[in-house]
Amino acid sequence: MKVIVYVEGNSDKFAMEQLFKQVIENKQNQGIEIQFFSGKGKDNQRGGNAKKELLEVIPKKAINILTGNPNSIVVVIPDLYPKNIGFPHTTYDELKAGIINQFEQELTKKGIEDHRFKQRFKVFCYKYDLEALVLASEAQLKTRLGLRKDQNFLISWTIPVEDQNHDQPPSRIVERLFKEYNKKYVKPVDPALIIGQANYQDLAERCPQCFKPFVEFLENLSLPQEDL
């Protein structure tokens, strides 16, 4: 069984591979392969074309993957920010509905009526972007910034971290935070170094709205009965 996860950029890909390293290994031992792939957008372009690719191109590509491998699952995880890329959306529910609509339209064009295709296409998101997990990795973030565990950050943000907004997404807060400490936030290096050292279950509890459902999806993966 293969699970193919599409994220926007290399920052997301490397961070997820590090964060879920043990999960990936455990599932591999169970006969389940999990792979992360990044879109074509550039990491230094906030709101670049990688999100649009995930919203418009990957749903079409997913059908080819699912057709070629009946035991595969395709997952799409774009950032919620910026809003209204590809189609109107400001919330996760609107984003998810729009991507699934793209997928179902493509199924109709291809004359595919098998309901199992829909069950094997999953949509999650980072709210508002990957840096929500950076902010949630508080201890690791302090280490990266050279702070002691008992030191407070020079700037604050809304808690829980998924409650930021489109005007002040987590990525902007993280960039400001690094600047306050005379450092430059470098993608894709810093996200992997910070998030990759955190515990994914801790991050799921701190990001329960959108990230925790993805964690639960990975944890609950199992082989179909006929493959056991």
Coordinates of N, CA and C in Angstrom, one line a residue:
M1 N 0.9 -1.2 0.0 CA 0.0 0.0 0.0 C 0.9 1.2 0.0
K2 N 0.5 2.2 -0.8 CA 1.3 3.4 -0.9 C 0.5 4.6 -0.6
V3 N 1.0 5.5 0.2 CA 0.3 6.8 0.5 C 1.2 7.9 0.0
I4 N 0.7 8.7 -0.9 CA 1.4 9.8 -1.5 C 0.9 11.1 -1.0
V5 N 1.7 11.9 -0.4 CA 1.3 13.1 0.2 C 1.9 14.3 -0.5
Y6 N 1.1 15.2 -1.1 CA 1.6 16.4 -1.8 C 1.5 17.6 -0.9
V7 N 2.6 18.3 -0.7 CA 2.6 19.5 0.1 C 3.2 20.6 -0.9
E8 N 3.2 21.9 -0.4 CA 3.5 23.0 -1.3 C 4.9 23.1 -1.7
G9 N 5.8 23.0 -0.7 CA 7.3 23.2 -1.1 C 8.2 22.3 -0.3
N10 N 9.5 22.4 -0.6 CA 10.5 21.6 0.0 C 10.5 21.8 1.6
S11 N 10.2 23.0 2.0 CA 10.1 23.3 3.5 C 9.2 22.3 4.1
D12 N 8.0 22.2 3.5 CA 6.9 21.3 4.1 C 7.4 19.8 4.0
K13 N 7.9 19.5 2.8 CA 8.4 18.1 2.6 C 9.4 17.7 3.6
F14 N 10.5 18.4 3.7 CA 11.6 18.1 4.6 C 11.1 18.1 6.1
A15 N 10.3 19.0 6.4 CA 9.8 19.1 7.8 C 9.0 17.9 8.2
M16 N 8.1 17.5 7.2 CA 7.2 16.4 7.5 C 8.0 15.1 7.5
E17 N 9.0 14.9 6.7 CA 9.8 13.7 6.7 C 10.5 13.6 8.0
Q18 N 11.0 14.7 8.5 CA 11.7 14.6 9.8 C 10.7 14.4 11.0
L19 N 9.6 15.1 11.0 CA 8.7 15.0 12.1 C 8.1 13.6 12.2
F20 N 7.8 13.0 11.0 CA 7.1 11.7 11.0 C 8.1 10.6 10.7
K21 N 9.3 10.8 10.9 CA 10.3 9.8 10.6 C 10.0 8.4 11.2
Q22 N 9.6 8.4 12.5 CA 9.3 7.1 13.1 C 8.0 6.5 12.6
V23 N 7.0 7.4 12.4 CA 5.8 6.9 11.8 C 6.0 6.3 10.5
I24 N 6.7 6.9 9.6 CA 7.0 6.4 8.3 C 7.7 5.0 8.4
E25 N 8.7 4.9 9.3 CA 9.4 3.7 9.5 C 8.4 2.6 10.0
N26 N 7.6 2.9 11.0 CA 6.7 1.9 11.6 C 5.7 1.4 10.5
K27 N 5.2 2.4 9.7 CA 4.2 2.0 8.7 C 4.9 1.2 7.6
Q28 N 6.1 1.5 7.3 CA 6.9 0.7 6.3 C 7.0 -0.7 6.7
N29 N 7.2 -0.9 8.0 CA 7.3 -2.3 8.5 C 6.0 -3.0 8.5
Q30 N 4.9 -2.3 8.4 CA 3.5 -2.9 8.3 C 3.1 -3.1 6.8
G31 N 4.0 -2.7 5.9 CA 3.7 -2.8 4.5 C 3.0 -1.6 3.9
I32 N 3.1 -0.4 4.6 CA 2.5 0.8 4.1 C 3.6 1.8 3.8
E33 N 3.8 2.3 2.6 CA 4.8 3.2 2.2 C 4.2 4.6 2.2
I34 N 4.8 5.6 2.9 CA 4.4 6.9 3.0 C 5.5 7.8 2.3
Q35 N 5.1 8.6 1.3 CA 6.0 9.4 0.6 C 5.5 10.9 0.5
F36 N 6.3 11.8 0.8 CA 6.0 13.2 0.7 C 6.6 13.8 -0.6
F37 N 5.8 14.6 -1.4 CA 6.2 15.3 -2.6 C 5.9 16.7 -2.5
S38 N 6.8 17.6 -3.0 CA 6.5 19.0 -3.0 C 6.0 19.5 -4.3
G39 N 5.3 20.6 -4.3 CA 4.8 21.3 -5.5 C 6.0 22.0 -6.2
K40 N 5.7 22.7 -7.3 CA 6.7 23.3 -8.1 C 7.0 24.8 -7.7
G41 N 6.2 25.3 -6.7 CA 6.4 26.7 -6.3 C 7.7 26.9 -5.6
K42 N 8.2 28.1 -5.6 CA 9.4 28.4 -4.9 C 9.2 28.7 -3.4
D43 N 10.1 28.2 -2.5 CA 9.9 28.4 -1.1 C 10.0 29.9 -0.7
N44 N 10.7 30.7 -1.5 CA 10.8 32.1 -1.1 C 9.7 33.0 -1.7
Q45 N 8.7 32.4 -2.3 CA 7.6 33.1 -2.8 C 6.3 32.8 -2.0
R46 N 6.0 33.7 -1.0 CA 4.8 33.4 -0.2 C 3.6 33.5 -1.2
G47 N 2.8 32.4 -1.1 CA 1.6 32.4 -1.9 C 2.0 32.2 -3.4
G48 N 3.1 31.5 -3.7 CA 3.5 31.3 -5.0 C 2.6 30.3 -5.7
N49 N 3.0 29.8 -6.9 CA 2.2 28.9 -7.7 C 2.1 27.5 -7.2
A50 N 2.8 27.1 -6.1 CA 2.7 25.8 -5.6 C 1.4 25.5 -5.0
K51 N 0.7 26.4 -4.4 CA -0.6 26.2 -3.8 C -1.6 26.0 -5.0
K52 N -1.5 26.8 -6.0 CA -2.4 26.6 -7.2 C -2.2 25.3 -7.8
E53 N -1.0 24.8 -7.9 CA -0.7 23.5 -8.4 C -1.4 22.4 -7.6
L54 N -1.3 22.5 -6.3 CA -2.0 21.5 -5.4 C -3.5 21.5 -5.6
L55 N -4.0 22.7 -5.8 CA -5.5 22.9 -5.9 C -6.0 22.5 -7.3
E56 N -5.2 22.7 -8.3 CA -5.8 22.5 -9.7 C -5.1 21.3 -10.5
V57 N -3.9 21.1 -10.2 CA -3.2 20.0 -11.0 C -3.2 18.7 -10.3
I58 N -2.9 18.7 -9.0 CA -2.8 17.4 -8.3 C -4.1 16.6 -8.3
P59 N -5.3 17.2 -8.1 CA -6.5 16.4 -8.2 C -6.6 15.6 -9.5
K60 N -6.1 16.2 -10.6 CA -6.1 15.5 -11.9 C -5.0 14.4 -11.9
K61 N -3.9 14.7 -11.3 CA -2.8 13.7 -11.3 C -3.2 12.6 -10.3
A62 N -3.9 12.9 -9.3 CA -4.3 11.9 -8.3 C -5.1 10.8 -9.0
I63 N -5.9 11.1 -9.9 CA -6.8 10.1 -10.6 C -5.9 9.1 -11.3
N64 N -4.9 9.6 -12.0 CA -4.0 8.7 -12.7 C -3.2 7.8 -11.8
I65 N -2.8 8.3 -10.6 CA -2.1 7.5 -9.6 C -3.1 6.5 -9.1
L66 N -4.3 6.9 -8.7 CA -5.3 5.9 -8.1 C -5.7 4.9 -9.1
T67 N -5.7 5.2 -10.4 CA -6.1 4.3 -11.4 C -5.0 3.2 -11.6
G68 N -3.7 3.7 -11.6 CA -2.6 2.8 -11.8 C -2.3 2.0 -10.7
N69 N -2.6 2.4 -9.5 CA -2.3 1.6 -8.3 C -3.5 1.6 -7.4
P70 N -4.3 0.5 -7.5 CA -5.6 0.4 -6.7 C -5.4 0.4 -5.2
N71 N -4.1 0.2 -4.7 CA -3.9 0.2 -3.3 C -3.2 1.4 -2.8
S72 N -3.4 2.5 -3.6 CA -2.7 3.8 -3.2 C -3.8 4.7 -2.7
I73 N -3.3 5.7 -1.9 CA -4.1 6.8 -1.4 C -3.3 8.1 -1.7
V74 N -4.0 9.1 -2.2 CA -3.4 10.4 -2.5 C -3.9 11.5 -1.5
V75 N -2.9 12.2 -0.9 CA -3.3 13.2 0.1 C -2.8 14.6 -0.4
V76 N -3.6 15.6 -0.2 CA -3.2 17.0 -0.6 C -3.2 17.8 0.7
I77 N -2.1 18.5 1.0 CA -2.0 19.4 2.1 C -1.5 20.8 1.7
P78 N -2.3 21.7 1.2 CA -1.9 23.0 0.9 C -1.9 23.9 2.2
D79 N -1.4 25.1 2.1 CA -1.6 26.1 3.1 C -3.0 26.7 2.9
L80 N -3.6 27.1 4.0 CA -4.9 27.8 3.9 C -4.6 29.3 3.3
Y81 N -3.4 29.8 3.8 CA -3.0 31.2 3.3 C -2.2 31.0 2.0
P82 N -2.3 31.9 1.0 CA -3.3 33.0 1.0 C -4.6 32.6 0.5
K83 N -5.6 33.3 0.9 CA -7.0 32.9 0.5 C -7.3 33.1 -1.0
N84 N -8.3 32.4 -1.4 CA -8.9 32.6 -2.7 C -7.9 32.3 -3.9
I85 N -6.9 31.5 -3.7 CA -6.1 31.0 -4.8 C -6.8 29.9 -5.5
G86 N -6.9 30.0 -6.8 CA -7.5 28.9 -7.5 C -9.1 29.0 -7.6
F87 N -9.7 29.2 -6.5 CA -11.1 29.4 -6.3 C -11.4 30.1 -5.0
P88 N -12.6 30.6 -4.8 CA -12.9 31.4 -3.6 C -12.8 30.5 -2.3
H89 N -12.0 30.9 -1.3 CA -12.0 30.2 -0.1 C -11.2 31.0 1.0
T90 N -11.7 31.0 2.2 CA -11.0 31.6 3.3 C -10.9 30.7 4.5
T91 N -11.7 29.6 4.5 CA -11.6 28.6 5.6 C -11.2 27.2 5.1
Y92 N -10.8 26.4 6.0 CA -10.4 25.0 5.6 C -11.6 24.3 5.0
D93 N -12.8 24.4 5.5 CA -13.9 23.7 4.9 C -14.1 24.1 3.4
E94 N -14.0 25.4 3.1 CA -14.1 25.9 1.8 C -13.0 25.4 0.9
L95 N -11.8 25.4 1.4 CA -10.6 24.9 0.7 C -10.8 23.4 0.4
K96 N -11.2 22.7 1.3 CA -11.4 21.2 1.1 C -12.5 20.9 0.1
A97 N -13.6 21.7 0.2 CA -14.7 21.5 -0.7 C -14.3 21.8 -2.1
G98 N -13.5 22.9 -2.3 CA -13.1 23.3 -3.6 C -12.2 22.2 -4.3
I99 N -11.2 21.7 -3.5 CA -10.3 20.7 -4.0 C -11.1 19.4 -4.4
I100 N -12.0 19.0 -3.5 CA -12.7 17.8 -3.8 C -13.6 18.0 -5.0
N101 N -14.1 19.2 -5.2 CA -15.0 19.5 -6.3 C -14.1 19.4 -7.6
Q102 N -12.9 19.8 -7.6 CA -12.0 19.7 -8.7 C -11.8 18.2 -9.0
F103 N -11.6 17.4 -8.0 CA -11.3 16.0 -8.2 C -12.5 15.3 -8.8
E104 N -13.7 15.6 -8.2 CA -14.9 15.0 -8.7 C -15.3 15.4 -10.1
Q105 N -15.0 16.6 -10.5 CA -15.2 17.1 -11.9 C -14.3 16.3 -12.8
E106 N -13.1 16.0 -12.4 CA -12.2 15.3 -13.3 C -12.6 13.8 -13.4
L107 N -13.1 13.3 -12.3 CA -13.7 11.9 -12.3 C -14.8 11.8 -13.4
T108 N -15.7 12.8 -13.4 CA -16.8 12.9 -14.3 C -16.4 13.0 -15.7
K109 N -15.3 13.8 -16.0 CA -14.8 13.9 -17.3 C -14.3 12.6 -17.8
K110 N -13.7 11.8 -16.9 CA -13.1 10.6 -17.3 C -14.1 9.4 -17.3
G111 N -15.3 9.7 -16.9 CA -16.4 8.7 -16.8 C -16.2 7.7 -15.7
I112 N -15.5 8.1 -14.7 CA -15.2 7.2 -13.5 C -16.3 7.4 -12.5
E113 N -17.0 6.3 -12.2 CA -18.1 6.4 -11.2 C -17.8 5.5 -9.9
D114 N -16.7 4.9 -9.9 CA -16.3 4.1 -8.7 C -16.1 5.0 -7.5
H115 N -17.0 4.8 -6.5 CA -17.0 5.6 -5.3 C -15.7 5.4 -4.5
R116 N -14.9 4.3 -4.7 CA -13.7 4.1 -4.0 C -12.6 5.1 -4.3
F117 N -12.7 5.7 -5.5 CA -11.7 6.7 -5.8 C -11.8 7.9 -4.8
K118 N -13.1 8.3 -4.5 CA -13.3 9.4 -3.5 C -12.8 9.0 -2.1
Q119 N -12.9 7.8 -1.8 CA -12.4 7.4 -0.5 C -10.9 7.4 -0.4
R120 N -10.2 7.3 -1.5 CA -8.8 7.3 -1.5 C -8.1 8.6 -1.9
F121 N -8.9 9.7 -1.8 CA -8.4 11.0 -2.0 C -8.7 11.8 -0.8
K122 N -7.6 12.3 -0.1 CA -7.8 13.0 1.2 C -7.3 14.4 1.1
V123 N -8.0 15.3 1.8 CA -7.5 16.8 1.8 C -7.4 17.2 3.2
F124 N -6.2 17.8 3.5 CA -6.0 18.4 4.8 C -5.4 19.8 4.5
C125 N -5.0 20.6 5.5 CA -4.3 21.8 5.2 C -3.5 22.3 6.5
Y126 N -2.6 23.2 6.2 CA -1.9 23.9 7.3 C -2.6 25.2 7.5
K127 N -3.0 25.5 8.8 CA -3.7 26.7 9.1 C -2.8 27.6 9.9
Y128 N -2.4 28.7 9.4 CA -2.7 29.1 8.0 C -1.6 28.7 7.1
D129 N -0.4 28.3 7.6 CA 0.7 27.8 6.8 C 1.5 26.9 7.7
L130 N 2.6 26.3 7.1 CA 3.4 25.4 7.8 C 4.0 26.0 9.1
E131 N 4.2 27.3 9.1 CA 4.8 27.9 10.3 C 4.0 27.9 11.5
A132 N 2.7 27.5 11.4 CA 1.9 27.2 12.6 C 2.6 26.2 13.5
L133 N 3.2 25.2 12.8 CA 3.9 24.1 13.5 C 5.2 24.6 14.1
V134 N 5.9 25.6 13.4 CA 7.1 26.2 14.0 C 6.8 26.9 15.3
L135 N 5.7 27.7 15.3 CA 5.3 28.4 16.5 C 4.9 27.4 17.6
A136 N 4.3 26.3 17.2 CA 3.9 25.2 18.2 C 5.0 24.5 18.7
S137 N 6.2 24.5 18.0 CA 7.4 23.8 18.5 C 8.2 24.7 19.4
E138 N 7.6 25.2 20.5 CA 8.2 26.3 21.2 C 9.6 26.0 21.8
A139 N 9.8 24.8 22.3 CA 11.1 24.5 22.9 C 12.2 24.5 21.8
Q140 N 11.8 23.9 20.7 CA 12.8 23.7 19.6 C 13.0 25.1 18.9
L141 N 12.0 25.9 18.9 CA 12.1 27.3 18.3 C 13.1 28.1 19.2
K142 N 12.9 28.0 20.5 CA 13.8 28.7 21.4 C 15.3 28.3 21.2
T143 N 15.5 27.0 21.1 CA 16.8 26.5 20.9 C 17.4 27.1 19.6
R144 N 16.6 27.1 18.5 CA 17.1 27.6 17.2 C 17.4 29.1 17.3
L145 N 16.7 29.8 18.2 CA 16.9 31.3 18.3 C 18.0 31.6 19.4
G146 N 18.5 30.5 20.0 CA 19.6 30.7 21.0 C 19.0 31.2 22.4
L147 N 17.8 30.9 22.7 CA 17.2 31.3 24.0 C 17.2 30.2 25.0
R148 N 17.2 30.6 26.3 CA 17.0 29.6 27.3 C 15.6 29.2 27.4
K149 N 15.3 28.0 28.0 CA 14.0 27.5 28.1 C 13.0 28.4 28.9
D150 N 13.6 29.2 29.9 CA 12.8 30.0 30.7 C 12.6 31.4 30.2
Q151 N 13.2 31.7 29.0 CA 13.1 33.0 28.4 C 11.8 33.2 27.6
N152 N 11.3 34.4 27.7 CA 10.1 34.6 26.9 C 10.5 35.2 25.5
F153 N 9.6 35.0 24.5 CA 9.9 35.5 23.2 C 9.7 37.0 23.2
L154 N 10.3 37.7 22.3 CA 10.2 39.2 22.2 C 8.9 39.6 21.6
I155 N 8.3 38.8 20.9 CA 6.9 39.1 20.4 C 6.0 38.0 20.7
S156 N 4.7 38.3 20.7 CA 3.7 37.3 21.0 C 2.8 37.0 19.8
W157 N 2.0 36.0 20.0 CA 1.0 35.6 18.9 C -0.2 35.0 19.6
T158 N -1.2 34.8 18.8 CA -2.5 34.2 19.3 C -2.3 32.7 19.6
I159 N -2.8 32.3 20.7 CA -2.8 30.9 21.1 C -4.3 30.4 21.2
P160 N -4.6 29.3 20.5 CA -3.7 28.4 19.8 C -3.2 28.9 18.5
V161 N -2.1 28.4 18.1 CA -1.4 29.0 16.9 C -2.2 28.9 15.6
E162 N -3.2 28.0 15.5 CA -4.0 27.9 14.3 C -5.1 29.0 14.3
D163 N -5.1 29.9 15.3 CA -6.1 31.0 15.4 C -5.5 32.3 14.9
Q164 N -4.4 32.3 14.1 CA -4.0 33.5 13.4 C -5.0 33.8 12.3
N165 N -4.6 34.7 11.4 CA -5.5 35.1 10.3 C -4.8 35.3 9.0
H166 N -5.6 35.6 8.0 CA -5.0 35.8 6.7 C -4.1 37.1 6.6
D167 N -4.4 38.1 7.5 CA -3.6 39.3 7.5 C -2.3 39.1 8.3
Q168 N -2.3 38.1 9.2 CA -1.1 37.9 10.0 C -0.9 36.3 10.1
P169 N -0.5 35.7 9.0 CA -0.3 34.2 9.1 C 0.9 33.9 9.9
P170 N 1.1 32.7 10.3 CA 2.2 32.3 11.1 C 3.6 32.5 10.5
S171 N 3.6 32.4 9.2 CA 4.9 32.6 8.5 C 5.4 34.1 8.7
R172 N 4.6 35.0 8.7 CA 5.0 36.4 8.9 C 5.5 36.6 10.3
I173 N 4.8 35.9 11.3 CA 5.2 36.1 12.7 C 6.6 35.4 12.9
V174 N 6.8 34.3 12.3 CA 8.1 33.6 12.4 C 9.2 34.5 11.8
E175 N 9.0 35.0 10.7 CA 10.0 35.9 10.0 C 10.3 37.1 10.9
R176 N 9.3 37.7 11.5 CA 9.5 38.8 12.4 C 10.2 38.4 13.6
L177 N 9.9 37.2 14.1 CA 10.6 36.7 15.3 C 12.1 36.5 15.1
F178 N 12.4 35.9 14.0 CA 13.8 35.7 13.7 C 14.5 37.0 13.5
K179 N 13.9 38.0 12.9 CA 14.5 39.3 12.7 C 14.7 40.0 14.1
E180 N 13.8 39.8 15.0 CA 14.0 40.4 16.4 C 15.3 39.9 17.0
Y181 N 15.7 38.7 16.7 CA 16.9 38.1 17.2 C 18.1 38.2 16.3
N182 N 18.0 39.1 15.3 CA 19.1 39.3 14.3 C 19.4 38.0 13.5
K183 N 18.4 37.3 13.2 CA 18.6 36.1 12.4 C 17.7 36.1 11.2
K184 N 18.0 35.3 10.2 CA 17.2 35.2 9.0 C 16.6 33.8 9.0
Y185 N 15.3 33.8 8.8 CA 14.5 32.6 8.7 C 14.7 32.0 7.3
V186 N 15.4 30.9 7.2 CA 15.8 30.3 5.9 C 14.9 29.0 5.6
K187 N 14.2 29.1 4.5 CA 13.5 27.9 4.0 C 14.4 27.2 3.0
P188 N 14.4 25.9 2.9 CA 13.7 25.0 3.7 C 14.4 24.5 5.0
V189 N 15.5 25.1 5.3 CA 16.4 24.6 6.4 C 15.7 24.7 7.8
D190 N 15.3 25.9 8.2 CA 14.8 26.1 9.5 C 13.6 25.4 9.9
P191 N 12.6 25.3 9.0 CA 11.4 24.5 9.4 C 11.7 23.0 9.8
A192 N 12.6 22.4 8.9 CA 13.0 21.0 9.2 C 13.7 20.9 10.5
L193 N 14.6 21.8 10.8 CA 15.4 21.8 12.0 C 14.6 22.0 13.2
I194 N 13.6 22.8 13.1 CA 12.7 23.1 14.3 C 11.6 22.1 14.5
I195 N 10.8 21.9 13.4 CA 9.7 21.0 13.5 C 10.2 19.6 13.6
G196 N 11.3 19.3 12.9 CA 11.8 17.9 12.9 C 12.3 17.4 14.3
Q197 N 12.5 18.3 15.2 CA 13.0 18.0 16.5 C 11.8 17.9 17.5
A198 N 10.6 18.2 17.1 CA 9.5 18.2 18.0 C 8.8 16.8 18.0
N199 N 7.9 16.7 18.9 CA 7.1 15.4 18.9 C 5.8 15.7 18.2
Y200 N 5.5 14.9 17.2 CA 4.3 15.1 16.4 C 3.0 15.1 17.2
Q201 N 2.9 14.2 18.2 CA 1.7 14.2 19.0 C 1.5 15.4 19.8
D202 N 2.6 16.0 20.3 CA 2.5 17.3 21.0 C 2.0 18.4 20.0
L203 N 2.5 18.4 18.8 CA 2.1 19.4 17.8 C 0.6 19.2 17.5
A204 N 0.2 17.9 17.4 CA -1.2 17.6 17.1 C -2.2 18.2 18.2
E205 N -1.7 18.1 19.4 CA -2.5 18.7 20.5 C -2.6 20.2 20.5
R206 N -1.5 20.8 20.1 CA -1.4 22.3 20.0 C -2.0 22.8 18.7
C207 N -2.2 22.0 17.7 CA -2.8 22.4 16.5 C -4.0 21.4 16.1
P208 N -5.1 21.4 17.0 CA -6.1 20.4 16.8 C -7.1 20.6 15.7
Q209 N -7.1 21.8 15.1 CA -8.1 22.1 14.1 C -7.8 21.4 12.8
C210 N -6.6 21.6 12.3 CA -6.3 21.1 10.9 C -5.2 20.1 10.9
F211 N -4.2 20.3 11.8 CA -3.0 19.4 11.8 C -3.3 18.0 12.5
K212 N -4.1 18.1 13.6 CA -4.4 16.8 14.3 C -5.1 15.8 13.4
P213 N -6.1 16.2 12.6 CA -6.8 15.2 11.7 C -5.8 14.5 10.8
F214 N -4.8 15.2 10.3 CA -3.8 14.6 9.4 C -3.0 13.6 10.2
V215 N -2.6 13.9 11.5 CA -1.8 13.0 12.3 C -2.7 11.8 12.6
E216 N -3.9 11.9 12.9 CA -4.8 10.8 13.2 C -4.9 9.9 11.9
F217 N -5.0 10.5 10.8 CA -5.1 9.8 9.5 C -3.8 8.9 9.3
L218 N -2.6 9.4 9.6 CA -1.4 8.7 9.4 C -1.4 7.5 10.5
E219 N -1.7 7.8 11.7 CA -1.7 6.8 12.8 C -2.6 5.7 12.5
N220 N -3.8 6.0 11.9 CA -4.8 5.0 11.7 C -4.7 4.2 10.3
L221 N -3.6 4.5 9.6 CA -3.4 3.8 8.3 C -3.2 2.3 8.6
S222 N -3.9 1.5 7.8 CA -3.7 0.0 7.9 C -4.0 -0.6 6.5
L223 N -3.5 -1.8 6.4 CA -3.6 -2.5 5.1 C -5.1 -3.0 4.9
P224 N -5.6 -2.9 3.7 CA -6.9 -3.5 3.5 C -6.9 -5.0 3.9
Q225 N -8.0 -5.5 4.3 CA -8.1 -6.9 4.8 C -7.6 -7.9 3.8
E226 N -7.9 -7.7 2.5 CA -7.5 -8.6 1.5 C -5.9 -8.7 1.4
D227 N -5.2 -7.6 1.9 CA -3.8 -7.6 1.8 C -3.1 -8.3 3.0
L228 N -3.9 -8.6 4.0 CA -3.3 -9.1 5.3 C -3.1 -10.6 5.2

